[in-house]
């Protein structure tokens, strides 16, 4: 939904760019709710719907950073509420490791964040997006931006790159 | 006891082959010896030549050879064999280890924390180095300095895949490093961070710190420092050490229970 809404017509040249992997069963719905209740969140987010945060490999986070994302958010069901019971255990473990590896590699680990946001927590979703955007702005534009592969519209690139993850069109 | 004597003993106990070293043109190379070849086994382990012994064992099993084999193994080789056993790549119970302790010089060069296998048949035990100066040196840099350091290092990567190919615990049939959706084809140096950190993430719960990747890298990239840190992270978070113990479960190989998640899972 979000990725469609922020199509190629929106130009965001100087602001930070954030990729948000949203679990279909909770945060994606939470994002919807945030939109429906007309809560404001910055227009610099590309949302990617996944069927569970466990499907978000650290590879995908690295790839997003590689492609010039300034921040990567993973948002899923609270521990205990994962639709696949324990999928988010893996997400959590991988995230903890990835953050530390990023730090050691000299990439500000604050660029990557994991949050648990249920379907009912539209407000929390908006708040997380807002505070994360702030945090990433503080970290500044990613030093990896020069790595950008294709110079075209950010959202388009990501959609293509993550095509394999788009379960529902 | 020499390796040859130990091999003789194992053959008497009924092993079908012994993976040891053979001198060919002055170089010691790994060879799977049968009982009749036992006199050709090098008495010692080549001091400064190391091989991905566990990777060779895995290929021996893959080739369909079913039987018991003796394996000359240093500390790191044994750790790799344990790790491969845990991951179902080899049958650890079919192996008899001929344990070799590394020299102090080797251990210092490797900054190896355990330069000996669980039982030592050859050589004498040196306790090992518990803190890696190389890792600490990178840690002591400021964030931007670290980034610049790694960028400079990885800029010389030739994407030869030597680091992956020699790694005894890399065994996937389909390698993510070759997935075009992740790493672009046809560009050298390969995309950073995706190429190298992807490997680091995977090695965090598997690397047994043999250092062969770094030794085989034609560009001299300090890969071992990166993977040492990655395993330190896993050790710190999950108290897991790859290859240390056959009964320890890998935190990324099993989902586990909520109680096993490091603290703070709820606020994350
Ligand atoms: S040190 Fe390198 S080659 Fe050895 S196990 Fe670790 S990653 Fe593999
Ligand atoms: S061995 Fe060195 S040059 Fe070759 S792919 Fe690995 S890091 Fe790059
Ligand atoms: S289904 Fe939402 S995190 Fe697993």
XYZ file of C-alpha atoms and ligand atoms in Angstrom:
457
model
C 0.000 0.000 0.000
C 2.546 2.458 1.139
C 4.974 1.682 -1.599
C 2.259 2.210 -4.178
C 1.168 5.465 -2.606
C 4.746 6.742 -2.706
C 5.199 6.040 -6.348
C 7.700 7.467 -8.764
C 5.980 10.856 -8.790
C 7.252 11.738 -5.320
C 10.729 13.236 -5.282
C 12.579 13.271 -2.001
C 16.054 14.416 -2.905
C 17.606 15.552 0.339
C 15.770 13.786 3.072
C 16.735 10.444 4.475
C 15.320 7.400 2.781
C 13.935 4.577 4.815
C 13.015 1.051 3.876
C 10.447 -0.533 6.145
C 9.889 -4.261 6.134
C 6.408 -4.679 7.529
C 4.881 -7.914 8.689
C 1.591 -8.573 6.938
C -0.167 -9.696 10.109
C 0.538 -6.712 12.298
C 2.664 -3.739 11.360
C 1.475 -3.628 7.792
C -2.053 -3.393 9.116
C -0.794 -0.931 11.715
C 0.571 1.188 8.915
C -2.818 1.060 7.255
C -4.461 2.189 10.403
C -1.977 5.010 10.722
C -2.949 6.094 7.236
C -6.667 5.674 7.794
C -6.582 7.726 10.967
C -4.717 10.366 8.994
C -1.732 10.269 11.249
C 1.256 11.983 9.823
C 4.450 10.245 9.002
C 7.194 11.510 6.746
C 6.867 10.713 3.042
C 10.272 9.122 2.791
C 9.439 5.547 3.578
C 9.253 2.639 1.204
C 7.231 -0.122 2.792
C 7.780 -3.726 1.840
C 5.183 -6.181 2.974
C 6.483 -9.523 4.185
C 4.533 -12.481 5.493
C 6.587 -12.612 8.688
C 9.637 -10.692 9.843
C 11.451 -14.024 9.883
C 11.494 -13.815 6.089
C 13.630 -10.689 6.339
C 17.133 -12.026 6.182
C 20.048 -9.823 7.238
C 20.907 -10.110 3.545
C 17.899 -7.976 2.678
C 18.820 -5.354 5.222
C 22.363 -5.242 3.866
C 21.054 -5.031 0.337
C 18.845 -2.084 1.254
C 21.834 -0.298 2.802
C 23.886 -1.212 -0.232
C 21.340 0.441 -2.464
C 21.519 3.664 -0.563
C 18.849 3.408 2.105
C 19.740 5.608 5.050
C 17.705 3.567 7.476
C 16.046 0.170 7.566
C 13.108 -0.608 9.817
C 11.830 -4.087 10.487
C 8.454 -4.102 12.174
C 6.650 -7.241 13.240
C 4.383 -8.910 15.725
C 5.174 -8.773 19.399
C 7.023 -11.752 20.852
C 4.370 -14.364 21.503
C 2.051 -12.988 18.804
C 3.883 -14.046 15.653
C 1.464 -15.628 13.197
C 3.976 -18.429 12.786
C 4.485 -18.669 16.540
C 8.234 -18.203 16.807
C 9.247 -16.597 13.538
C 10.137 -13.359 15.219
C 12.520 -15.138 17.592
C 14.790 -15.619 14.613
C 14.288 -12.039 13.483
C 15.299 -10.837 16.894
C 18.407 -13.013 17.092
C 19.601 -12.097 13.619
C 18.936 -8.436 14.254
C 21.039 -8.396 17.404
C 23.949 -9.953 15.525
C 23.593 -7.762 12.460
C 23.588 -4.552 14.467
C 26.866 -5.408 16.129
C 28.453 -6.430 12.853
C 27.367 -3.143 11.295
C 28.877 -1.259 14.198
C 32.175 -3.091 13.796
C 32.148 -2.357 10.086
C 31.796 1.349 10.795
C 28.169 1.619 9.680
C 26.082 3.416 12.283
C 23.966 0.619 13.742
C 21.205 3.095 14.537
C 20.340 2.950 10.855
C 18.713 -0.392 11.487
C 15.857 -0.823 13.892
C 13.535 -3.627 14.920
C 10.158 -2.854 16.439
C 7.179 -4.896 17.535
C 3.964 -3.183 16.410
C 0.604 -4.938 16.502
C -2.223 -4.356 14.030
C -4.040 -2.259 16.574
C -1.109 0.020 17.236
C -1.514 2.515 14.431
C -0.411 5.276 16.712
C 2.708 3.410 17.715
C 3.475 2.819 14.063
C 3.304 6.519 13.288
C 5.414 7.286 16.322
C 8.051 4.711 15.416
C 8.303 6.048 11.887
C 8.612 9.568 13.209
C 11.248 8.829 15.833
C 13.191 6.509 13.562
C 13.241 9.125 10.831
C 14.559 11.614 13.361
C 17.242 9.214 14.463
C 18.308 8.467 10.914
C 18.354 12.174 10.102
C 20.698 12.605 13.011
C 22.909 9.868 11.610
C 22.816 11.742 8.314
C 22.735 10.558 4.741
C 24.261 7.133 4.437
C 27.940 7.097 3.528
C 27.040 4.134 1.338
C 24.863 6.200 -0.944
C 27.671 6.439 -3.433
C 27.253 2.704 -3.793
C 23.952 3.225 -5.501
C 23.532 0.929 -8.374
C 20.921 2.590 -10.449
C 20.338 6.306 -10.336
C 16.621 6.066 -10.789
C 13.812 6.579 -8.356
C 14.469 5.009 -5.000
C 11.115 3.341 -4.549
C 11.211 1.806 -8.004
C 14.619 0.343 -7.418
C 13.628 -1.201 -4.175
C 10.467 -2.607 -5.562
C 12.483 -4.337 -8.218
C 15.163 -5.496 -5.868
C 12.699 -6.984 -3.489
C 10.284 -8.285 -6.046
C 10.870 -11.772 -4.791
C 9.590 -10.745 -1.388
C 6.334 -9.218 -2.557
C 3.961 -11.982 -1.739
C 0.795 -10.041 -2.470
C 0.865 -7.545 -5.298
C 54.030 -40.627 19.279
C 54.411 -39.853 15.602
C 51.505 -39.522 13.248
C 52.604 -42.614 11.397
C 52.614 -44.712 14.573
C 49.222 -43.369 15.543
C 47.890 -44.171 12.070
C 49.231 -47.717 12.346
C 47.409 -48.069 15.618
C 44.157 -46.803 14.108
C 44.440 -49.214 11.183
C 44.895 -52.030 13.692
C 41.696 -50.841 15.366
C 39.896 -51.098 12.062
C 39.710 -47.685 10.382
C 39.424 -47.863 6.602
C 41.570 -44.874 5.801
C 43.612 -42.143 7.396
C 43.626 -38.574 6.149
C 47.178 -37.433 6.764
C 50.017 -35.831 4.808
C 52.224 -37.107 2.042
C 55.472 -35.553 0.894
C 55.376 -34.801 -2.797
C 58.164 -32.760 -4.376
C 59.131 -31.438 -0.980
C 55.640 -30.280 -0.141
C 53.333 -31.974 2.305
C 49.868 -32.413 0.879
C 46.789 -34.066 2.342
C 46.210 -37.626 1.261
C 43.764 -40.342 2.225
C 45.992 -43.302 3.057
C 44.986 -46.930 3.019
C 46.520 -49.532 5.287
C 49.125 -50.558 2.720
C 50.387 -47.003 2.287
C 50.964 -46.350 5.941
C 54.752 -46.086 5.609
C 54.353 -43.098 3.294
C 52.628 -40.985 5.934
C 54.643 -37.917 6.958
C 55.760 -38.376 10.535
C 54.955 -34.808 11.398
C 52.449 -32.217 10.416
C 53.830 -29.614 8.029
C 54.600 -26.740 10.354
C 53.554 -23.824 8.221
C 51.255 -25.458 5.723
C 47.641 -25.715 6.674
C 44.753 -27.190 4.753
C 40.964 -27.154 5.090
C 41.078 -30.671 6.510
C 37.433 -30.690 7.572
C 36.382 -29.576 4.104
C 38.320 -32.495 2.657
C 36.600 -34.885 5.070
C 33.245 -33.504 3.991
C 34.118 -34.170 0.364
C 35.279 -37.665 1.213
C 31.874 -38.355 2.745
C 30.147 -36.666 -0.196
C 31.985 -38.931 -2.589
C 30.050 -41.780 -1.028
C 32.962 -43.420 0.701
C 31.421 -45.077 3.712
C 33.738 -46.137 6.436
C 35.698 -45.101 9.442
C 38.519 -42.698 8.885
C 41.299 -41.340 10.962
C 42.000 -37.643 10.533
C 45.053 -35.663 11.460
C 43.560 -32.537 12.987
C 44.746 -29.375 14.642
C 42.503 -27.519 17.074
C 40.772 -25.583 14.319
C 40.361 -28.695 12.164
C 38.625 -30.470 15.013
C 36.358 -27.491 15.628
C 35.405 -27.479 11.961
C 34.689 -31.214 12.052
C 32.470 -30.753 15.115
C 30.624 -27.884 13.449
C 30.116 -29.891 10.265
C 28.960 -32.855 12.334
C 26.391 -30.705 14.113
C 25.097 -29.408 10.838
C 24.660 -32.878 9.440
C 27.373 -32.512 6.822
C 29.537 -35.338 8.094
C 29.141 -38.220 10.515
C 31.453 -37.236 13.330
C 31.128 -40.667 14.931
C 32.912 -42.271 12.004
C 36.020 -40.216 12.690
C 39.041 -40.929 14.841
C 41.012 -37.774 15.426
C 44.786 -37.804 15.515
C 45.218 -34.648 17.527
C 47.996 -32.198 16.791
C 48.817 -29.256 19.030
C 50.094 -26.175 17.236
C 53.335 -24.479 18.136
C 53.328 -21.302 20.170
C 54.556 -19.451 17.129
C 51.635 -20.672 15.026
C 49.170 -19.907 17.806
C 50.464 -16.371 18.226
C 50.351 -15.761 14.509
C 46.727 -16.948 14.439
C 45.765 -15.263 17.720
C 44.165 -18.656 18.272
C 42.266 -19.103 21.505
C 42.517 -22.892 21.489
C 45.463 -24.102 19.382
C 44.987 -27.755 20.260
C 42.288 -30.400 19.820
C 40.494 -32.162 22.652
C 43.116 -34.916 22.776
C 46.708 -34.273 21.855
C 48.690 -37.051 20.177
C 51.448 -34.955 18.678
C 53.040 -31.731 19.903
C 52.666 -29.994 23.198
C 49.936 -27.763 24.391
C 50.236 -24.002 24.315
C 47.367 -22.272 26.059
C 46.383 -19.857 23.358
C 45.533 -16.212 23.028
C 42.257 -15.122 24.555
C 42.118 -11.531 23.335
C 42.611 -10.616 19.708
C 44.719 -7.471 19.428
C 43.610 -7.090 15.834
C 39.955 -7.008 16.780
C 40.655 -4.568 19.613
C 42.593 -2.306 17.248
C 39.610 -1.995 14.912
C 37.251 -1.519 17.851
C 39.310 1.339 19.162
C 38.769 3.345 15.978
C 35.995 5.923 15.705
C 32.971 4.900 13.631
C 33.981 6.813 10.517
C 37.559 5.682 10.797
C 36.384 2.083 10.965
C 34.268 2.568 7.896
C 37.181 4.098 6.023
C 39.409 1.255 7.165
C 37.073 -1.450 5.896
C 36.212 0.403 2.716
C 39.905 0.636 1.914
C 40.427 -3.044 2.701
C 37.514 -4.310 0.689
C 38.258 -2.048 -2.241
C 41.002 -4.477 -3.183
C 38.759 -7.534 -3.213
C 39.039 -9.395 -6.511
C 35.917 -11.439 -5.927
C 37.972 -14.546 -6.481
C 35.798 -16.404 -3.961
C 38.921 -17.888 -2.429
C 37.730 -17.017 1.068
C 34.514 -18.911 0.571
C 36.031 -21.794 -1.319
C 38.629 -22.623 1.273
C 36.349 -22.194 4.257
C 35.849 -25.590 5.878
C 32.435 -24.650 7.232
C 31.048 -23.151 4.006
C 29.130 -25.880 2.298
C 25.888 -24.502 0.832
C 25.156 -25.836 -2.617
C 23.664 -22.513 -3.629
C 25.726 -19.610 -2.342
C 24.088 -16.281 -1.616
C 27.236 -14.528 -2.768
C 26.361 -15.755 -6.243
C 22.755 -14.609 -6.059
C 22.383 -11.826 -8.576
C 19.562 -10.291 -6.571
C 21.997 -9.658 -3.762
C 25.404 -9.217 -5.360
C 25.673 -7.820 -8.837
C 27.473 -9.929 -11.358
C 30.447 -8.655 -13.257
C 31.706 -5.922 -10.986
C 34.984 -5.874 -9.118
C 35.407 -5.092 -6.306
C 32.100 -6.673 -5.352
C 29.387 -4.546 -3.806
C 30.189 -3.486 -0.294
C 28.808 -3.983 2.314
C 26.529 -6.630 0.915
C 29.167 -9.091 -0.279
C 31.451 -9.106 2.723
C 28.998 -8.455 5.514
C 26.677 -11.100 4.140
C 29.492 -13.558 4.661
C 30.275 -12.110 8.071
C 26.670 -12.535 9.171
C 26.709 -16.147 8.074
C 30.032 -16.836 9.713
C 28.988 -15.340 13.047
C 27.573 -18.632 14.257
C 29.812 -20.939 12.189
C 33.359 -19.624 11.861
C 35.775 -21.791 13.804
C 38.601 -19.313 13.353
C 41.055 -21.273 11.263
C 42.133 -18.180 9.362
C 42.433 -20.007 6.063
C 40.233 -17.411 4.355
C 42.606 -14.629 5.225
C 45.624 -16.703 4.282
C 44.213 -17.527 0.901
C 43.089 -13.982 0.113
C 45.305 -12.621 -2.674
C 44.588 -9.082 -1.503
C 45.525 -9.693 2.106
C 42.190 -8.474 3.418
C 41.981 -9.001 7.218
C 38.951 -11.260 6.951
C 39.814 -13.159 10.072
C 39.538 -10.005 12.135
C 36.023 -9.473 10.819
C 34.892 -13.039 11.474
C 36.608 -13.178 14.846
C 34.520 -10.209 15.859
C 31.390 -11.780 14.391
C 31.866 -14.892 16.515
C 32.649 -12.772 19.573
C 29.273 -11.110 19.079
C 27.507 -14.459 19.031
C 29.467 -15.647 22.030
C 28.501 -12.555 23.945
C 24.818 -12.699 23.005
C 24.171 -16.422 23.077
C 27.168 -17.920 24.819
C 27.720 -20.067 21.753
C 31.086 -21.012 20.320
C 31.146 -22.692 16.918
C 32.898 -26.042 17.012
C 33.507 -25.997 20.750
C 31.185 -28.751 21.764
C 29.100 -31.312 19.907
C 26.136 -30.858 22.251
C 25.829 -27.050 22.071
C 23.033 -25.922 19.766
C 23.629 -23.114 17.323
C 21.388 -20.124 18.139
C 20.704 -19.587 14.455
C 20.334 -23.260 13.654
C 17.446 -23.686 16.067
C 14.546 -21.431 16.934
C 14.685 -22.207 20.643
C 12.452 -20.969 23.406
C 11.512 -17.512 24.487
C 13.578 -17.948 27.632
C 16.682 -18.338 25.478
C 16.297 -14.946 23.809
C 18.805 -12.429 25.106
C 17.225 -9.923 27.494
C 15.128 -7.085 26.248
C 13.244 -8.934 23.510
C 10.174 -6.999 24.486
C 11.469 -3.494 24.133
C 13.456 -4.250 20.990
S 38.480 -18.354 9.655
Fe 37.706 -18.060 7.536
S 37.995 -20.034 6.483
Fe 38.183 -20.423 8.723
S 36.107 -21.022 9.384
Fe 36.267 -18.794 9.700
S 35.447 -17.895 7.800
Fe 35.917 -20.047 7.336
S 39.687 -14.207 -0.985
Fe 40.020 -11.971 -0.787
S 39.988 -11.191 -2.924
Fe 39.088 -13.252 -2.953
S 36.854 -12.898 -2.752
Fe 37.654 -13.284 -0.666
S 38.105 -11.228 0.133
Fe 37.901 -10.995 -2.114
S 3.945 -13.092 11.558
Fe 4.415 -11.039 12.214
S 6.462 -11.310 12.866
Fe 5.964 -13.362 12.345
